[in-house]
Short mmCIF file of C-alpha atoms and ligand atoms in Angstrom, two decimals:
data_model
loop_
_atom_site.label_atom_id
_atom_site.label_comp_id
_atom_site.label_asym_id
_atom_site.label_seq_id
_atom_site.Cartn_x
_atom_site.Cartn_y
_atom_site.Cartn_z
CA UNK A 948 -6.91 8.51 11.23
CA UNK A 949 -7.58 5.07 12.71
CA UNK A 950 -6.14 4.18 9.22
CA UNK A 951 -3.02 5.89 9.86
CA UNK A 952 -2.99 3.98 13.48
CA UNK A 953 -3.26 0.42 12.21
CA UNK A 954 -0.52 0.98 9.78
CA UNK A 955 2.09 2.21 12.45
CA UNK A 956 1.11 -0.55 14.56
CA UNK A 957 1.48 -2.65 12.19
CA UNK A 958 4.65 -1.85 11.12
CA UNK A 959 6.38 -1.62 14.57
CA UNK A 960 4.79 -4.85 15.14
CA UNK A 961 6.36 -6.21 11.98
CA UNK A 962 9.83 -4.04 12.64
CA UNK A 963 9.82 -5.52 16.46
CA UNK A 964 9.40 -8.72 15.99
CA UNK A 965 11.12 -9.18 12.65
CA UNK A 966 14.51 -7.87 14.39
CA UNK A 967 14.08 -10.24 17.41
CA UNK A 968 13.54 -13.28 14.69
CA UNK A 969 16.34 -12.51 12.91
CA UNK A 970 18.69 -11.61 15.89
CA UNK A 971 18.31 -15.00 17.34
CA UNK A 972 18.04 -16.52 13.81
CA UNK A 973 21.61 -15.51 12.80
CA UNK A 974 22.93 -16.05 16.88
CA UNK A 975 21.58 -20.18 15.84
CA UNK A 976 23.17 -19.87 12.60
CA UNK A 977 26.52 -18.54 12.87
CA UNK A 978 26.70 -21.21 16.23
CA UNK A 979 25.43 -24.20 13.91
CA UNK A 980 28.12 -23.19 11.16
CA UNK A 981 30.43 -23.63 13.22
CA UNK A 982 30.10 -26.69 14.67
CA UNK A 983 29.00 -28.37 10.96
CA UNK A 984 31.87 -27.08 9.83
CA UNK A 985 33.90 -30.23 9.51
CA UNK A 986 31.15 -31.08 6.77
CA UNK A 987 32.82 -29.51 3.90
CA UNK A 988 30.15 -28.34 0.91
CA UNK A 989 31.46 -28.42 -3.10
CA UNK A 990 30.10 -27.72 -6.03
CA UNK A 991 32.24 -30.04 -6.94
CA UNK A 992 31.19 -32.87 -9.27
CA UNK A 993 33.81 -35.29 -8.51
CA UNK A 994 36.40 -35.72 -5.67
CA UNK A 995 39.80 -35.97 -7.89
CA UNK A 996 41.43 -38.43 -5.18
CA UNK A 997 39.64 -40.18 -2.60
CA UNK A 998 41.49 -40.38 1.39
CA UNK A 999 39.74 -43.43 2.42
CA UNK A 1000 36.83 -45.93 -0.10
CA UNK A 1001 33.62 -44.31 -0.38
CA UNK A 1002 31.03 -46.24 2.09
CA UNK A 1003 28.16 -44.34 0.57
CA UNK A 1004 27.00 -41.49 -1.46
CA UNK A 1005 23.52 -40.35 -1.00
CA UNK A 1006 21.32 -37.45 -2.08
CA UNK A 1007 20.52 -34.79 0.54
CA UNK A 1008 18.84 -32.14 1.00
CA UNK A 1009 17.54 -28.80 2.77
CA UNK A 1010 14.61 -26.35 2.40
CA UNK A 1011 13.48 -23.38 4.14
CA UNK A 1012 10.64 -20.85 3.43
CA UNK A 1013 11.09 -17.41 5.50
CA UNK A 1014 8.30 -14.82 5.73
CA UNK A 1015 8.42 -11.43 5.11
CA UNK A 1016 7.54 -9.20 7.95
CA UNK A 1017 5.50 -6.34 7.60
CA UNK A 1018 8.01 -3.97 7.96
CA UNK A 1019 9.98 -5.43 5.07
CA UNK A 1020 7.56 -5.36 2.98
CA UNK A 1021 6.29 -1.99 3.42
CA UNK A 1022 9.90 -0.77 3.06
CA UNK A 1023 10.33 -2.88 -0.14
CA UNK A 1024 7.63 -1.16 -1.64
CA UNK A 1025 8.86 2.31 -1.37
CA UNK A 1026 12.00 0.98 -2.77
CA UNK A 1027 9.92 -0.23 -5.64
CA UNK A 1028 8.74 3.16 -5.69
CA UNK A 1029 12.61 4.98 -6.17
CA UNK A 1030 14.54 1.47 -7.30
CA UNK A 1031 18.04 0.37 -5.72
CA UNK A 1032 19.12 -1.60 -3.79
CA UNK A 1033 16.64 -3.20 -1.68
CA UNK A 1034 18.36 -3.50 1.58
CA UNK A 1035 15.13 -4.99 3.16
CA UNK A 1036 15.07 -7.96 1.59
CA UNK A 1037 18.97 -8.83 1.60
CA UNK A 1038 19.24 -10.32 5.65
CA UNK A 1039 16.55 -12.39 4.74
CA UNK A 1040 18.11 -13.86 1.34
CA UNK A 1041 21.06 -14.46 3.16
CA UNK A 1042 19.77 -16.37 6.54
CA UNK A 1043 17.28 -18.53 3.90
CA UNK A 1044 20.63 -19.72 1.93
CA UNK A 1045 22.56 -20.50 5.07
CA UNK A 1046 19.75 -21.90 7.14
CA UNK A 1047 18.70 -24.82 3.70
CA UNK A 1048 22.32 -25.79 3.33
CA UNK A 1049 22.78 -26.25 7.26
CA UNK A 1050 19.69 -28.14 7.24
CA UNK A 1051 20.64 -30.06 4.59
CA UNK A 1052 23.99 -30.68 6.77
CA UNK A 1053 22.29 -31.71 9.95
CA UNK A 1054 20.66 -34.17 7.57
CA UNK A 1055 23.67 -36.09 7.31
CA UNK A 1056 25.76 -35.97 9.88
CA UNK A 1057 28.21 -38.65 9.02
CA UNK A 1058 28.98 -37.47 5.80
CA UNK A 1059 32.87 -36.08 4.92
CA UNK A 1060 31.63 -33.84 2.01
CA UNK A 1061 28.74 -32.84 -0.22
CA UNK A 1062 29.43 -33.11 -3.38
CA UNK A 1063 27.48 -31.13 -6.44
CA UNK A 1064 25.86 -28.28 -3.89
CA UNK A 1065 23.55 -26.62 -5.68
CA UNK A 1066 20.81 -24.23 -3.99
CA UNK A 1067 17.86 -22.86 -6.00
CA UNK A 1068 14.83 -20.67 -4.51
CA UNK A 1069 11.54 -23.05 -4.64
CA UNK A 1070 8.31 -20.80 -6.01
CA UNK A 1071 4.94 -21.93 -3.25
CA UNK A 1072 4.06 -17.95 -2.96
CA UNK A 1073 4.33 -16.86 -7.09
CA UNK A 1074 1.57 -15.40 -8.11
CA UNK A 1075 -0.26 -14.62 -4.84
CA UNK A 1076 -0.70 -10.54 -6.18
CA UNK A 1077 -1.40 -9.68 -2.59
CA UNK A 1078 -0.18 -12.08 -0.27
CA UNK A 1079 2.63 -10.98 2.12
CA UNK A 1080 5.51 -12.70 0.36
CA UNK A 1081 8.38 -14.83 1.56
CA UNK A 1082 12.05 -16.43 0.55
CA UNK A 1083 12.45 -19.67 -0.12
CA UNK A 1084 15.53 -21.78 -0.59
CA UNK A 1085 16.15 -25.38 -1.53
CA UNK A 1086 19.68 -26.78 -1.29
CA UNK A 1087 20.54 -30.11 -2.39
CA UNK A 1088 23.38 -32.26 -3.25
CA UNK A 1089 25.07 -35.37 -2.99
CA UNK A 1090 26.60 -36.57 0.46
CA UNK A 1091 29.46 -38.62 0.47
CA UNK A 1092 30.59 -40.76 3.48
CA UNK A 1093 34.00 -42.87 3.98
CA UNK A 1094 35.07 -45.88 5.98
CA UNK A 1095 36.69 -44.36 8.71
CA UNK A 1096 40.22 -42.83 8.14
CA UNK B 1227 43.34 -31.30 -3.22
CA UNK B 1228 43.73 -31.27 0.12
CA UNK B 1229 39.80 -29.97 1.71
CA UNK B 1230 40.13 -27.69 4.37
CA UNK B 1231 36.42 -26.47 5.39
CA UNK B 1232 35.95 -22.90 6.32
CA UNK B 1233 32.71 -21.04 7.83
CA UNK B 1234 30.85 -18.55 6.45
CA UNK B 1235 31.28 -15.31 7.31
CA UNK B 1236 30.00 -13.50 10.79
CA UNK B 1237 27.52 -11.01 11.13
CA UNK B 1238 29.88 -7.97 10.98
CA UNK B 1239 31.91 -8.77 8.01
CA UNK B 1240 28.89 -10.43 6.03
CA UNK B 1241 29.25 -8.89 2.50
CA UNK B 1242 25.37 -10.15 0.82
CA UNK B 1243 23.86 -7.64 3.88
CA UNK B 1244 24.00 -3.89 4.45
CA UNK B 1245 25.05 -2.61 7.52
CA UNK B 1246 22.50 0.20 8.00
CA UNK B 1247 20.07 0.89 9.83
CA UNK B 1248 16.62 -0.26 8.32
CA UNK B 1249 15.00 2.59 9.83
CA UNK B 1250 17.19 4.79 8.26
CA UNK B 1251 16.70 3.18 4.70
CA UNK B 1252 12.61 3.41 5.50
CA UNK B 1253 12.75 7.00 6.77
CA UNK B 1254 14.73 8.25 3.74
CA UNK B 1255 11.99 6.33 1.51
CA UNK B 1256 9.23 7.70 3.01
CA UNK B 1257 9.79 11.06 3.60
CA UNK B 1258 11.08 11.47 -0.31
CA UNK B 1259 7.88 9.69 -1.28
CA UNK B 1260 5.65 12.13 0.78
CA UNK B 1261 7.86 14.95 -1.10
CA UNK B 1262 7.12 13.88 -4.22
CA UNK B 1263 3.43 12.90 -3.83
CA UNK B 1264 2.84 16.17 -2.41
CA UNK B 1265 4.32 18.22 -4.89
CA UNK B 1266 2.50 16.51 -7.83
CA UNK B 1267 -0.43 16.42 -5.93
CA UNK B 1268 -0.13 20.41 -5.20
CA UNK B 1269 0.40 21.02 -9.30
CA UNK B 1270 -2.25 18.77 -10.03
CA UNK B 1271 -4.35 20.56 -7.77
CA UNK B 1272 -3.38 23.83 -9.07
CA UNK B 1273 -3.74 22.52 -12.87
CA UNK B 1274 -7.28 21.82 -11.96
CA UNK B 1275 -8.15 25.00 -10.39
CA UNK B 1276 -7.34 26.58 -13.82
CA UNK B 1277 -9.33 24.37 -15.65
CA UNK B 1278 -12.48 24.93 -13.52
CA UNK B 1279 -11.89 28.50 -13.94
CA UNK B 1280 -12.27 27.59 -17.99
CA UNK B 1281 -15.43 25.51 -17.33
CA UNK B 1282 -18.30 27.70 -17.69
CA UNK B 1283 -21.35 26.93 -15.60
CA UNK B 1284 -23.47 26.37 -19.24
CA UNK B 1285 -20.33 23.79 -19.72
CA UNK B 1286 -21.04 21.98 -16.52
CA UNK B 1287 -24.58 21.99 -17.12
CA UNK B 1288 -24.01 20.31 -20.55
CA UNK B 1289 -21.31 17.74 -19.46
CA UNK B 1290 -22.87 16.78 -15.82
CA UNK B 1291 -26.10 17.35 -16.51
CA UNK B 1292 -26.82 13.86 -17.73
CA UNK B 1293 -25.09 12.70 -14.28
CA UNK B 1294 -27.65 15.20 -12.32
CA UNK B 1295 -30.68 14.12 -13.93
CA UNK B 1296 -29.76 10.44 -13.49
CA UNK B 1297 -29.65 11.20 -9.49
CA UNK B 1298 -33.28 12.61 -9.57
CA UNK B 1299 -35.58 10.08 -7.81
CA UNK B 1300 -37.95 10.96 -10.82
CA UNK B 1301 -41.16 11.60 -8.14
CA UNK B 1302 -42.96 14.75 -8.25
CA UNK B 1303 -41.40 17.29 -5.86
CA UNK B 1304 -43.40 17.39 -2.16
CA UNK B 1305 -44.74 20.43 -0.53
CA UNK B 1306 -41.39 20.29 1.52
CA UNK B 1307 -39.29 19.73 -1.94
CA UNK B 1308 -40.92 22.97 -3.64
CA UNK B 1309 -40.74 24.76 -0.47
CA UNK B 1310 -36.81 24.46 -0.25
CA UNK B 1311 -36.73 24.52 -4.29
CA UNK B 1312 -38.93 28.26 -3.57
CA UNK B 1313 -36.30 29.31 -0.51
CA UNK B 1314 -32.88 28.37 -2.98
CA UNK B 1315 -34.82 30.51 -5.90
CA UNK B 1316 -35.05 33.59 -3.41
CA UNK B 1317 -31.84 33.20 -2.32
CA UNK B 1318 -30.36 32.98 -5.71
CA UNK B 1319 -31.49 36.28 -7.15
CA UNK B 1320 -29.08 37.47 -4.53
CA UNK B 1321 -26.07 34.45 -5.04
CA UNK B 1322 -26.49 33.08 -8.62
CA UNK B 1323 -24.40 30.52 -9.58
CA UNK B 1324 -24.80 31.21 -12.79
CA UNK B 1325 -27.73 28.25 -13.65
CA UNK B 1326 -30.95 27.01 -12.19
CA UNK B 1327 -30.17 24.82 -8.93
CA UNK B 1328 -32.01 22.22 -8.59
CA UNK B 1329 -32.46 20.71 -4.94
CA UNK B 1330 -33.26 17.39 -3.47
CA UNK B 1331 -34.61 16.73 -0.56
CA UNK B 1332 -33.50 13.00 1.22
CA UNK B 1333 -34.74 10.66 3.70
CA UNK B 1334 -31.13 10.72 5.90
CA UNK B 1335 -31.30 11.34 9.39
CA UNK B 1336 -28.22 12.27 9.57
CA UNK B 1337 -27.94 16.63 8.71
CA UNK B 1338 -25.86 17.36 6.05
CA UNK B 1339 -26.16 18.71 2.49
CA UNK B 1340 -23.75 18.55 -0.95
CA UNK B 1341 -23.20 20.61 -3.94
CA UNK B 1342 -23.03 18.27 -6.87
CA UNK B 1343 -22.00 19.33 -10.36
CA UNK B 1344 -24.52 19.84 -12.81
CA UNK B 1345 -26.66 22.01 -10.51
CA UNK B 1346 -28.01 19.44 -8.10
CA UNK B 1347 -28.19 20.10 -4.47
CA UNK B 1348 -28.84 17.44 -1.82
CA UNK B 1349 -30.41 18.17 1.06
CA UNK B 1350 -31.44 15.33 4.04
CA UNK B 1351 -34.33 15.24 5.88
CA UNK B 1352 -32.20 15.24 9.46
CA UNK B 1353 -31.09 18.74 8.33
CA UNK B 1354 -34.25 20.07 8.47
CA UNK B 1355 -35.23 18.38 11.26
CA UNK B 1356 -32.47 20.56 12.67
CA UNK B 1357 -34.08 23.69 11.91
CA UNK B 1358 -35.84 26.16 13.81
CA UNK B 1359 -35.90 29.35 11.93
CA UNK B 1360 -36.31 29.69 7.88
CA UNK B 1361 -33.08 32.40 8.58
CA UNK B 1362 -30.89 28.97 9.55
CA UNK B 1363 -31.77 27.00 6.81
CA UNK B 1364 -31.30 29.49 4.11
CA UNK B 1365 -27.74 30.05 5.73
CA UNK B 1366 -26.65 26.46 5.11
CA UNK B 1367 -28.66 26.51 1.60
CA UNK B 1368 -26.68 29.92 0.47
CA UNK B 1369 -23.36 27.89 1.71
CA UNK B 1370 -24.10 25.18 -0.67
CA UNK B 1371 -24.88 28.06 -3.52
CA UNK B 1372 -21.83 29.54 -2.56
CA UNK B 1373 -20.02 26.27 -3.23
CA UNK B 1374 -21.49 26.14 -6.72
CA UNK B 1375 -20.94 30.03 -7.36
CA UNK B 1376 -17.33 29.74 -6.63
CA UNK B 1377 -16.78 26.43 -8.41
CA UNK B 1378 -15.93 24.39 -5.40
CA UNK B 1379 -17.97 21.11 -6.34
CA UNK B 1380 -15.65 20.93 -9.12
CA UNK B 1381 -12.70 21.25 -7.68
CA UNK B 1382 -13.02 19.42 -5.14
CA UNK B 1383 -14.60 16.52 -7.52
CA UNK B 1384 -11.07 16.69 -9.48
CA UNK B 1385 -9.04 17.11 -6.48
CA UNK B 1386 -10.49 13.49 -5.25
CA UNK B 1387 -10.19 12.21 -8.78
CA UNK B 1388 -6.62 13.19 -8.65
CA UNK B 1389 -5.58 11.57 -5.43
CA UNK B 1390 -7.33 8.49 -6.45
CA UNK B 1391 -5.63 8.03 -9.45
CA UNK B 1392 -2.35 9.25 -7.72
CA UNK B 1393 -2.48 6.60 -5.01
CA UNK B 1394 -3.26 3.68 -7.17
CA UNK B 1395 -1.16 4.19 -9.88
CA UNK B 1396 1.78 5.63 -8.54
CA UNK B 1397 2.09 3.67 -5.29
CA UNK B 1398 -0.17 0.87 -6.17
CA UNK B 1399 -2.85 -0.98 -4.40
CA UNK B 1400 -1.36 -3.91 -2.76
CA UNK B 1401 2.04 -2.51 -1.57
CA UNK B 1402 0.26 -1.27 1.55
CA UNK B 1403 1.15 2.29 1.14
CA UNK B 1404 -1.89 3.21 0.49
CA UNK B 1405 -2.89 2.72 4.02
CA UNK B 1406 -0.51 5.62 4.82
CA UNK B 1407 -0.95 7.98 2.17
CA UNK B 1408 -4.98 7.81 2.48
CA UNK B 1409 -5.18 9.50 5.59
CA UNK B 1410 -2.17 11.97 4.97
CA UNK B 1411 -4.16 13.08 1.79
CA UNK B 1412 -7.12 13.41 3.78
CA UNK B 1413 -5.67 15.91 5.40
CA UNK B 1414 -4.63 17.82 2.73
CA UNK B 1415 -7.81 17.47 1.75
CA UNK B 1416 -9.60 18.97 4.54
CA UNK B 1417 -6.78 21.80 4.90
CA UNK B 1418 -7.81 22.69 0.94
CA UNK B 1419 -11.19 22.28 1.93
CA UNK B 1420 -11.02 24.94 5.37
CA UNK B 1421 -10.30 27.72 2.61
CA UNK B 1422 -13.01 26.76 0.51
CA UNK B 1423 -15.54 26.10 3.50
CA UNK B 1424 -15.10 29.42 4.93
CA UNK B 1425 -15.29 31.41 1.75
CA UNK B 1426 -18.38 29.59 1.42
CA UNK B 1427 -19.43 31.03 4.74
CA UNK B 1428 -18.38 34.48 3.85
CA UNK B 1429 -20.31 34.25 0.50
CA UNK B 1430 -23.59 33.08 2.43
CA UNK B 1431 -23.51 35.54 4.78
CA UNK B 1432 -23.60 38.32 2.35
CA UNK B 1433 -26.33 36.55 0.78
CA UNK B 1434 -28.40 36.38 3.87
CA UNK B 1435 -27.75 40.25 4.38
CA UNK B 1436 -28.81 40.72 0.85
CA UNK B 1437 -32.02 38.77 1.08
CA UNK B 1438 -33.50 39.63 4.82
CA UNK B 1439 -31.30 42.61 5.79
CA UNK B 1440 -29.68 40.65 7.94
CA UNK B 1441 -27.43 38.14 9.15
CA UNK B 1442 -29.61 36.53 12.37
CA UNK B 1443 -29.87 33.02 12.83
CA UNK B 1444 -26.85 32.32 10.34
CA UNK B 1445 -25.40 30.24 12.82
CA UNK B 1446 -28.55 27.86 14.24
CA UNK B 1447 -27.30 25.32 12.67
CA UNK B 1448 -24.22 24.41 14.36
CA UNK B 1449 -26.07 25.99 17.68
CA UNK B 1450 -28.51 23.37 17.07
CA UNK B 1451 -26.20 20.97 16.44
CA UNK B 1452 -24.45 21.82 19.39
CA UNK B 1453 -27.69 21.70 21.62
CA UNK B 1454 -28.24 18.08 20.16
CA UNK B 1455 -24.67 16.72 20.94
CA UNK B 1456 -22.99 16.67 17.33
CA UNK B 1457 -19.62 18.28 16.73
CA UNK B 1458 -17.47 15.89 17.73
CA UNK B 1459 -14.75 15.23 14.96
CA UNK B 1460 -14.69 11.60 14.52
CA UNK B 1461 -18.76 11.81 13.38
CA UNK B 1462 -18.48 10.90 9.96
CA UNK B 1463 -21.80 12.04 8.38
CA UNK B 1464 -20.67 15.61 9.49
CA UNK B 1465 -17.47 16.00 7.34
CA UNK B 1466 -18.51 18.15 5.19
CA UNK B 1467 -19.41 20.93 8.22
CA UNK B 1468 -17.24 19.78 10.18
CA UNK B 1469 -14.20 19.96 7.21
CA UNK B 1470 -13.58 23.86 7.54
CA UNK B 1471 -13.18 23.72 11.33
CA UNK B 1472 -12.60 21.69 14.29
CA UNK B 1473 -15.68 22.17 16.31
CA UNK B 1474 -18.60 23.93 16.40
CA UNK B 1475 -17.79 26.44 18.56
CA UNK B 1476 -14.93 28.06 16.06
CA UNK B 1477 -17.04 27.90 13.57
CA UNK B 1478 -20.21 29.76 15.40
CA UNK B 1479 -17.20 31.97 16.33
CA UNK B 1480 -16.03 32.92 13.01
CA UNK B 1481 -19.15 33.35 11.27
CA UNK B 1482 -19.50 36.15 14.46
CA UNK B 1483 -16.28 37.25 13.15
CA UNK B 1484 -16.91 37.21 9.57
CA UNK B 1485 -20.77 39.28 10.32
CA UNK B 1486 -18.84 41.53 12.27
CA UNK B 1487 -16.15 42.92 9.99
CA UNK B 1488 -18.69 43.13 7.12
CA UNK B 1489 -20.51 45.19 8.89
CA UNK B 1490 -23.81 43.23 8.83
CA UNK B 1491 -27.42 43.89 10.71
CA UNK B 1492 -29.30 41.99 13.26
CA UNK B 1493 -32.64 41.36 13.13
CA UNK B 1494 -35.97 39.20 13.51
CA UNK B 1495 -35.94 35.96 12.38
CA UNK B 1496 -38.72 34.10 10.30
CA UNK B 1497 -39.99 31.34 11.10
CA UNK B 1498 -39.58 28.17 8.91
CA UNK B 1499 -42.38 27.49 6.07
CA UNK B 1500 -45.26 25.46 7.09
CA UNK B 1501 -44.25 22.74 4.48
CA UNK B 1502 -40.32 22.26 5.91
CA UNK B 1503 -42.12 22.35 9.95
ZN1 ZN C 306 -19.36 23.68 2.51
#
């Protein structure tokens, strides 16, 4: 019974304070989107025509490695058990892509455009059989800055 | 081309999330998994009390007995070994199992006492030490037989097998499931086990009427018990007695019960043999 006990603590534990992390996570993302916005991201290889001479072009990037809470994972695993969709897991797919590429923006905060975005998961937790799990994203690409229009 | 930047998509409109409830999602999960574990588990179970039902006890014998011998400590039996080895004989011309049980006496302190397949019965030492009359003992001893006679080791040996395997390879070990199914079996378990445990009772009791002409003393053990402060549910050494019902009191109340509608005498008890004092 104490077995039973440690699990449901556990998992409001893990469903508690994985909501509050990514409440405020998305509130800070959706407010930094919007004011990096001006930075426009391409996956672009080339601009076609230039506005203004290129000052500099520079690689960039952005990484970001999100845990899994408890909750999540427990959840994921009966959804291993039926298959489908694996609802779970999607929020934090989505807040690791948007928080590496607006990292990789505050990184450069001159820059007009980034040129060549590409964003690929990174693999530190592969292989760990038991260990908790988590998402992680790289984005890179190449930042281009202009004399000043 | 002319660059106009966007932004990404807010919360409510984000298409790569779904808009449900998480709870929801796990509820759903769980409750279809607990469906669907307990219904296997419930044909399983039900498989395997058919195929005990085929094993013979000359079977058993033959296919545990290598197990049984392996758990004998190999020392000749002591004066308090042959003395509980001559009490199960008596008892068994009245509750026969169908082989020769063979029983075991341990150093535990803690009072408890198994039915293992292939005729071996374990006894401990803190048992005995619980003990007043011979009338008690042989109560708890014909309990055990009565576990053997109506095949109960067995089952409940395949039952365990069978949630084992179920957890492990149907859920898996490390997707932390397992912490939640493990008790939740239990308690199917232990439900399974309340039938069992008090046609086990039922049995022994007619076996005690059969072999002193009556039924006193049946229930010193869990008096004693009582008197010495055991009962509560969480003691672990005390599942098995403790299995079939909550407390103590229930149980002294329903082997009343059970003497009653039989129809079953009261008399003297004996006292235990010099060799078990
Ligand atoms: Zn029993």
């Amino acid at each position: 019974m104490s077995q039973l006990a440690i699990f449901v603590v556990l998992l409001a534990l893990g469903y508690g304070f994985g909501r509050m992390a990514e409440s405020r996570h998305y509130r800070s993302i959706v407010e930094r989107e919007q004011r990096h916005a001006r930075i426009s991201t391409l996956t672009l290889r080339t601009l076609e025509s230039e506005p203004a001479t290129v000052r500099r072009t520079q690689l960039v990037s952005g990484n970001v490695v999100i845990s899994v809470d408890y909750f999540k994972r427990v959840a994921a695993g009966l959804r291993g058990f039926f298959g489908g969709n694996v609802q779970a897991y999607e929020s934090l797919v989505d807040r690791a892509r948007r928080e590496a590429v607006l990292r990789l923006k505050e990184s450069c905060p001159g820059a007009a455009h980034i040129l060549n975005l590409r964003v690929e998961t990174s693999s530190i937790y592969k292989g760990r059989g038991n260990g908790i799990g988590s998402v992680e994203v790289l984005a890179y690409g190449t930042a281009v800055y202009f004399d000043v229009e | 081309m002319k660059l106009k930047p966007g932004i990404e998509s807010l919360d409510t409109d984000n298409v790569n999330v779904s808009h449900t409830s998480p709870l929801r999602e796990f509820a759903i999960l769980l409750v279809s998994a607990f469906a669907l574990l307990a219904l296997v588990y419930v044909l399983l179970g039900l498989l395997i009390d058919r195929a005990v039902d085929w094993i013979d006890p000359a079977t058993e014998k033959a296919v545990f007995g290598q197990l049984s011998s392996a758990l004998d400590d190999g020392t000749p039996p002591t004066n308090a070994e042959a003395s509980l080895q001559d009490l199960v004989n008596r008892i068994q011309q009245c509750l026969d199992p169908g082989y020769q049980v063979e029983v075991d006496l341990v150093a535990e302190s803690a009072p408890n006492a198994f039915a293992l397949p292939g005729g071996r019965m374990i006894v401990t030492q803190g048992l005995i030490d619980q003990m007043e009359s011979e009338n008690g003992l042989a109560f708890v001893l014909a309990h055990e037989l009565g576990h053997f006679a109506n095949r109960d080791h067995l089952r409940g040996l395949g039952r365990g097998v069978v949630l084992a395997a179920l957890s492990s390879i149907v859920l898996g070990t490390d997707s932390g499931l397992d912490a939640v199914f493990a008790p939740a079996s239990m308690a199917g378990q232990a439900r399974f086990s309340r039938e069992r445990e008090s046609d086990a009772d039922r049995v022994s009791l007619g076996a005690l009427q059969c072999h002193y002409q009556h039924v006193s003393g049946a229930d010193a053990f869990f008096r004693a018990l009582k008197t010495a402060g055991y009962g509560d549910e969480s003691e672990p050494a005390y599942v098995h007695f403790f299995a079939s019902h909550p407390d103590v009191d229930s149980r002294i109340a329903s082997l009343k019960r059970l003497s009653r509608e039989a129809g079953y005498a009261s008399g003297r008890e004996r006292p235990l043999p010099e060799a078990l004092q």
